[in-house]
Short mmCIF file of C-alpha atoms in Angstrom, two decimals:
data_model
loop_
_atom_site.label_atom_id
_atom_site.label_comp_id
_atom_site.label_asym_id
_atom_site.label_seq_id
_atom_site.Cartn_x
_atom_site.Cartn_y
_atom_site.Cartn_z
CA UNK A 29 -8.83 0.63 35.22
CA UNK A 30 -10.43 -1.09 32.24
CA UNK A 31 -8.99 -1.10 28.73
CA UNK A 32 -11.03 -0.08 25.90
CA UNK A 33 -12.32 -2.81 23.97
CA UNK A 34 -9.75 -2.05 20.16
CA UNK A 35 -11.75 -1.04 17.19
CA UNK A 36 -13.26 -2.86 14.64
CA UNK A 37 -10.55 -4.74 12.46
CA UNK A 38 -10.11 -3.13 8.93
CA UNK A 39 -8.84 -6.61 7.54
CA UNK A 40 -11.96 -8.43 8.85
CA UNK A 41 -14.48 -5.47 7.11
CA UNK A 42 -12.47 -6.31 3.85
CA UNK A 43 -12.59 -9.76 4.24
CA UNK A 44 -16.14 -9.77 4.86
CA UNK A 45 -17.17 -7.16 1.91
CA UNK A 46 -16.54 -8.72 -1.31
CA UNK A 47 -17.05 -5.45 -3.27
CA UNK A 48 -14.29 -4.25 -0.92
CA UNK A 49 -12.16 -7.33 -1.53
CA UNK A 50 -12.67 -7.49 -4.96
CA UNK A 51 -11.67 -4.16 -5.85
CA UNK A 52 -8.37 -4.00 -3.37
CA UNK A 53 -7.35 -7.37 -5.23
CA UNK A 54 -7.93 -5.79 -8.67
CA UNK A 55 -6.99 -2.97 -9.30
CA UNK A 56 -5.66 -2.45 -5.97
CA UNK A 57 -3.36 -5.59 -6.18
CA UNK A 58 -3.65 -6.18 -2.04
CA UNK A 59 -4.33 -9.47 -1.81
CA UNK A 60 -4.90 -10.80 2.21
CA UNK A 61 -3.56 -14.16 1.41
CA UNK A 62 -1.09 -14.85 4.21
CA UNK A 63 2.65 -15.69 2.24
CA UNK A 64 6.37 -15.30 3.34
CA UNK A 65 7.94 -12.57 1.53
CA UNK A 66 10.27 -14.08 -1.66
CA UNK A 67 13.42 -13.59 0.37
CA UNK A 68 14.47 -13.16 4.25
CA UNK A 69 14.42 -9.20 5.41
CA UNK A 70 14.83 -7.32 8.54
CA UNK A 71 14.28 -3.29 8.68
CA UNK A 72 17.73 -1.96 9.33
CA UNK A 73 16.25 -0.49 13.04
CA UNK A 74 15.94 -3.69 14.17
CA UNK A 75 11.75 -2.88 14.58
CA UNK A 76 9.16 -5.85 13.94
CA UNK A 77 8.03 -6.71 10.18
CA UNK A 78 4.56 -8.46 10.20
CA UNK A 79 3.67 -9.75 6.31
CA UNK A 80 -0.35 -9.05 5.98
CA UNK A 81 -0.78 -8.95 2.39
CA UNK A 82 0.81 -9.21 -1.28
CA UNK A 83 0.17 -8.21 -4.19
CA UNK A 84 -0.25 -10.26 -7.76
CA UNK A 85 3.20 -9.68 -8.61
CA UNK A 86 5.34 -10.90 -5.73
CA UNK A 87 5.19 -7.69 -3.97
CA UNK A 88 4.83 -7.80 0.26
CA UNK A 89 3.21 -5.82 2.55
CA UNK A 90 4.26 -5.47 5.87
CA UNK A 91 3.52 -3.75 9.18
CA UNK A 92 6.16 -2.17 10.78
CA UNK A 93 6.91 -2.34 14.67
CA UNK A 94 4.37 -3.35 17.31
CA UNK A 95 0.51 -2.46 17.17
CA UNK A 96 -2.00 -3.04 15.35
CA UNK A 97 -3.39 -1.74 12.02
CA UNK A 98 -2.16 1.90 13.10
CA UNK A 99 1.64 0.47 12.30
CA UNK A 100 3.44 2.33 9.28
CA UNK A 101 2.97 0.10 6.33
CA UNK A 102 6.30 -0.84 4.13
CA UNK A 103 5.79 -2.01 0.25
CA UNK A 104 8.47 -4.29 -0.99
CA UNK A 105 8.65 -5.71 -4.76
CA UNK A 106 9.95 -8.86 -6.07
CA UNK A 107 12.91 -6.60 -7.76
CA UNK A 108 14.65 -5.65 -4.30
CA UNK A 109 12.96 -2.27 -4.18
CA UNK A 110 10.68 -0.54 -1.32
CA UNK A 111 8.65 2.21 0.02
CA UNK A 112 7.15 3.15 3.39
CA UNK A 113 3.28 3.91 1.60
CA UNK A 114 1.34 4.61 4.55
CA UNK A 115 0.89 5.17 8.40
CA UNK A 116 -1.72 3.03 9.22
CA UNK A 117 -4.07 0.82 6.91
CA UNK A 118 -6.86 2.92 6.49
CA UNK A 119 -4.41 5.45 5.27
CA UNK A 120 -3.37 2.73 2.59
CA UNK A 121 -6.58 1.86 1.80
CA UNK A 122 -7.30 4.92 0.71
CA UNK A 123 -4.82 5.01 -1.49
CA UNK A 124 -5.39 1.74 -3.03
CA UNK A 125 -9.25 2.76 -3.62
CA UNK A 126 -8.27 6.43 -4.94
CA UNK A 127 -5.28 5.07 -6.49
CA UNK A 128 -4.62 2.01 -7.04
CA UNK A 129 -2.24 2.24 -10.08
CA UNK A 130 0.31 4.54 -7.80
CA UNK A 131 3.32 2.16 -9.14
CA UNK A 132 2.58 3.76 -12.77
CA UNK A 133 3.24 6.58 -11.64
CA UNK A 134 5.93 9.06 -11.86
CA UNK A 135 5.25 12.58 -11.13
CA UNK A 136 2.87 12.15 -8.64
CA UNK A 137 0.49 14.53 -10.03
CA UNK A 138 -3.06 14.14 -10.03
CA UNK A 139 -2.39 14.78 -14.08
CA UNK A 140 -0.65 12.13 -14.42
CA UNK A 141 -3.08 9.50 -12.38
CA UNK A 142 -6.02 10.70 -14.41
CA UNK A 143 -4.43 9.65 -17.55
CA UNK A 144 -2.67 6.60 -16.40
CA UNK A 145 -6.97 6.08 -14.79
CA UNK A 146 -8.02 6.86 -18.21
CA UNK A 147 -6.50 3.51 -19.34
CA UNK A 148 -7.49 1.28 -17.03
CA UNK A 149 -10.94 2.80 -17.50
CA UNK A 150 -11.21 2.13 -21.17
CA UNK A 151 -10.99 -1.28 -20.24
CA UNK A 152 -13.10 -1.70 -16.91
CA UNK A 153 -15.36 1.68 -16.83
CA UNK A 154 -16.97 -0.11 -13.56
CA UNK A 155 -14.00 0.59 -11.41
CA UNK A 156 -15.22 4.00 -10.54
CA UNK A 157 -18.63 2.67 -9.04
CA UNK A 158 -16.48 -0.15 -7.46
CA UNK A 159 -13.97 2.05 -5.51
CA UNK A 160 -17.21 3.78 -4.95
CA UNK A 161 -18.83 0.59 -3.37
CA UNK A 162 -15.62 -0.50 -1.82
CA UNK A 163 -15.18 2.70 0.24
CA UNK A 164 -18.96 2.66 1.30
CA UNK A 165 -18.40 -1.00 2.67
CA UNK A 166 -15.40 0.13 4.66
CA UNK A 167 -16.53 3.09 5.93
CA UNK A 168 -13.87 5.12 4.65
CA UNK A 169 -13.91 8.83 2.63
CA UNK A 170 -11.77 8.88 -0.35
CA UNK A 171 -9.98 12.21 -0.44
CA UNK A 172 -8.83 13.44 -3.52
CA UNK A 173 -5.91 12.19 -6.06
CA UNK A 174 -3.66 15.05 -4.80
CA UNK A 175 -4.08 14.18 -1.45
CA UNK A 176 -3.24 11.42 -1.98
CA UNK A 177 -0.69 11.19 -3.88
CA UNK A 178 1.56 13.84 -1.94
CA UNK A 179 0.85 12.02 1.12
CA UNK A 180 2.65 8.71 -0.42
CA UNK A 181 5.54 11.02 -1.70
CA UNK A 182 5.73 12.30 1.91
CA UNK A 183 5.66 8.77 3.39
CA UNK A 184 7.79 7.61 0.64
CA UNK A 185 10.28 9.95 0.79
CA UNK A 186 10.66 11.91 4.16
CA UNK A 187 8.95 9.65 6.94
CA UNK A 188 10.16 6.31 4.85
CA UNK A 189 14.04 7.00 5.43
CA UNK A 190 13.17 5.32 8.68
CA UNK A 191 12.23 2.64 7.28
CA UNK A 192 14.87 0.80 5.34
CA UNK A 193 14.68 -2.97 4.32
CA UNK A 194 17.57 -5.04 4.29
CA UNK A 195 18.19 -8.70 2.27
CA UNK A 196 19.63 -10.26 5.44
CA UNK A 197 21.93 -12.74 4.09
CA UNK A 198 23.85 -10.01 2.27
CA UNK A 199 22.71 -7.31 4.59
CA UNK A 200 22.32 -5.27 1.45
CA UNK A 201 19.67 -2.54 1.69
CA UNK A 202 16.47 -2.54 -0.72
CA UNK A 203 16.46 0.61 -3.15
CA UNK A 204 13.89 3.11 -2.73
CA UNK A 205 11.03 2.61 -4.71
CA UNK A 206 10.22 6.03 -4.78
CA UNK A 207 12.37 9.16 -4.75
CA UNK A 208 12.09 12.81 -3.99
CA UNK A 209 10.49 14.33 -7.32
#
């Protein structure tokens, strides 16, 4: 029996894009600099954290449990707050290219992204035609704000209760980033 060869790496087609990297650094703030996370965690399952990315203000990303770039994706600040974002990368990638200022917001609404967009327009008004580039270069389809944005509260709120972080040396848990709205 052979084993199918595994897909093409999403982290490799971002690091080899530049348009792609350069719009998930800013205003996606994923950067795929390798660091260690600011403080030692565990998930309170006991399942695998792997740190792939961070973002420009302390913030890790890690894959959760064994896999690949299908595992869920867990968000942790430099504040001792997290969120389960995404199942999957491409699933977070989207949501970095559609919306990439998601900590901003509060409602989830697509609303409230287009005004907190509005702002970060007024001062880059290329960023549309670079998510636009970005998500050519990947490959990927950019579904809608709403989408979107309800998917993350799902993940956030529902499928991320799974997914707790814990500051091992006090074994204190991390406080949701996000909660039910």
């Amino acid at each position: 029996m052979t084993v199918p060869a595994p897909g093409p790496s999403l982290i490799d087609a971002v690091r080899a894009h530049e348009d792609a990297a350069d719009y998930l650094l800013w205003p996606g703030e994923l950067s795929l600099d390798h660091y260690e996370h600011v403080e030692p965690v565990h998930l309170a399952s006991g399942a695998r954290l792997e740190v792939f990315a961070k973002d420009g203000a302390g913030g890790t990303y890690f894959f959760c449990g064994e896999g690949g770039e299908e595992r869920p994706v867990l968000y942790a600040d430099s504040e001792g707050g997290a969120a389960l974002l995404a199942v999957g990368l491409p699933e977070l990638l989207r949501l970095l290219l559609v919306v990439p200022w998601w900590r901003d917001c509060r409602e989830f609404t697509a609303e409230e992204s287009r005004e907190i967009a509005a702002d970060y327009l007024e001062d880059e008004p290329g960023l549309d035609a670079g998510r636009v580039a970005a998500a050519a270069a990947l490959g990927i389809e950019l579904p809608t704000e709403t989408e979107v944005l309800t998917r993350l509260r799902e993940r956030a709120t529902v499928t991320g209760r799974d997914y707790r972080l814990i500051f091992t040396p006090e074994g204190t848990e991390y406080r949701p980033l996000i909660v039910g709205v």
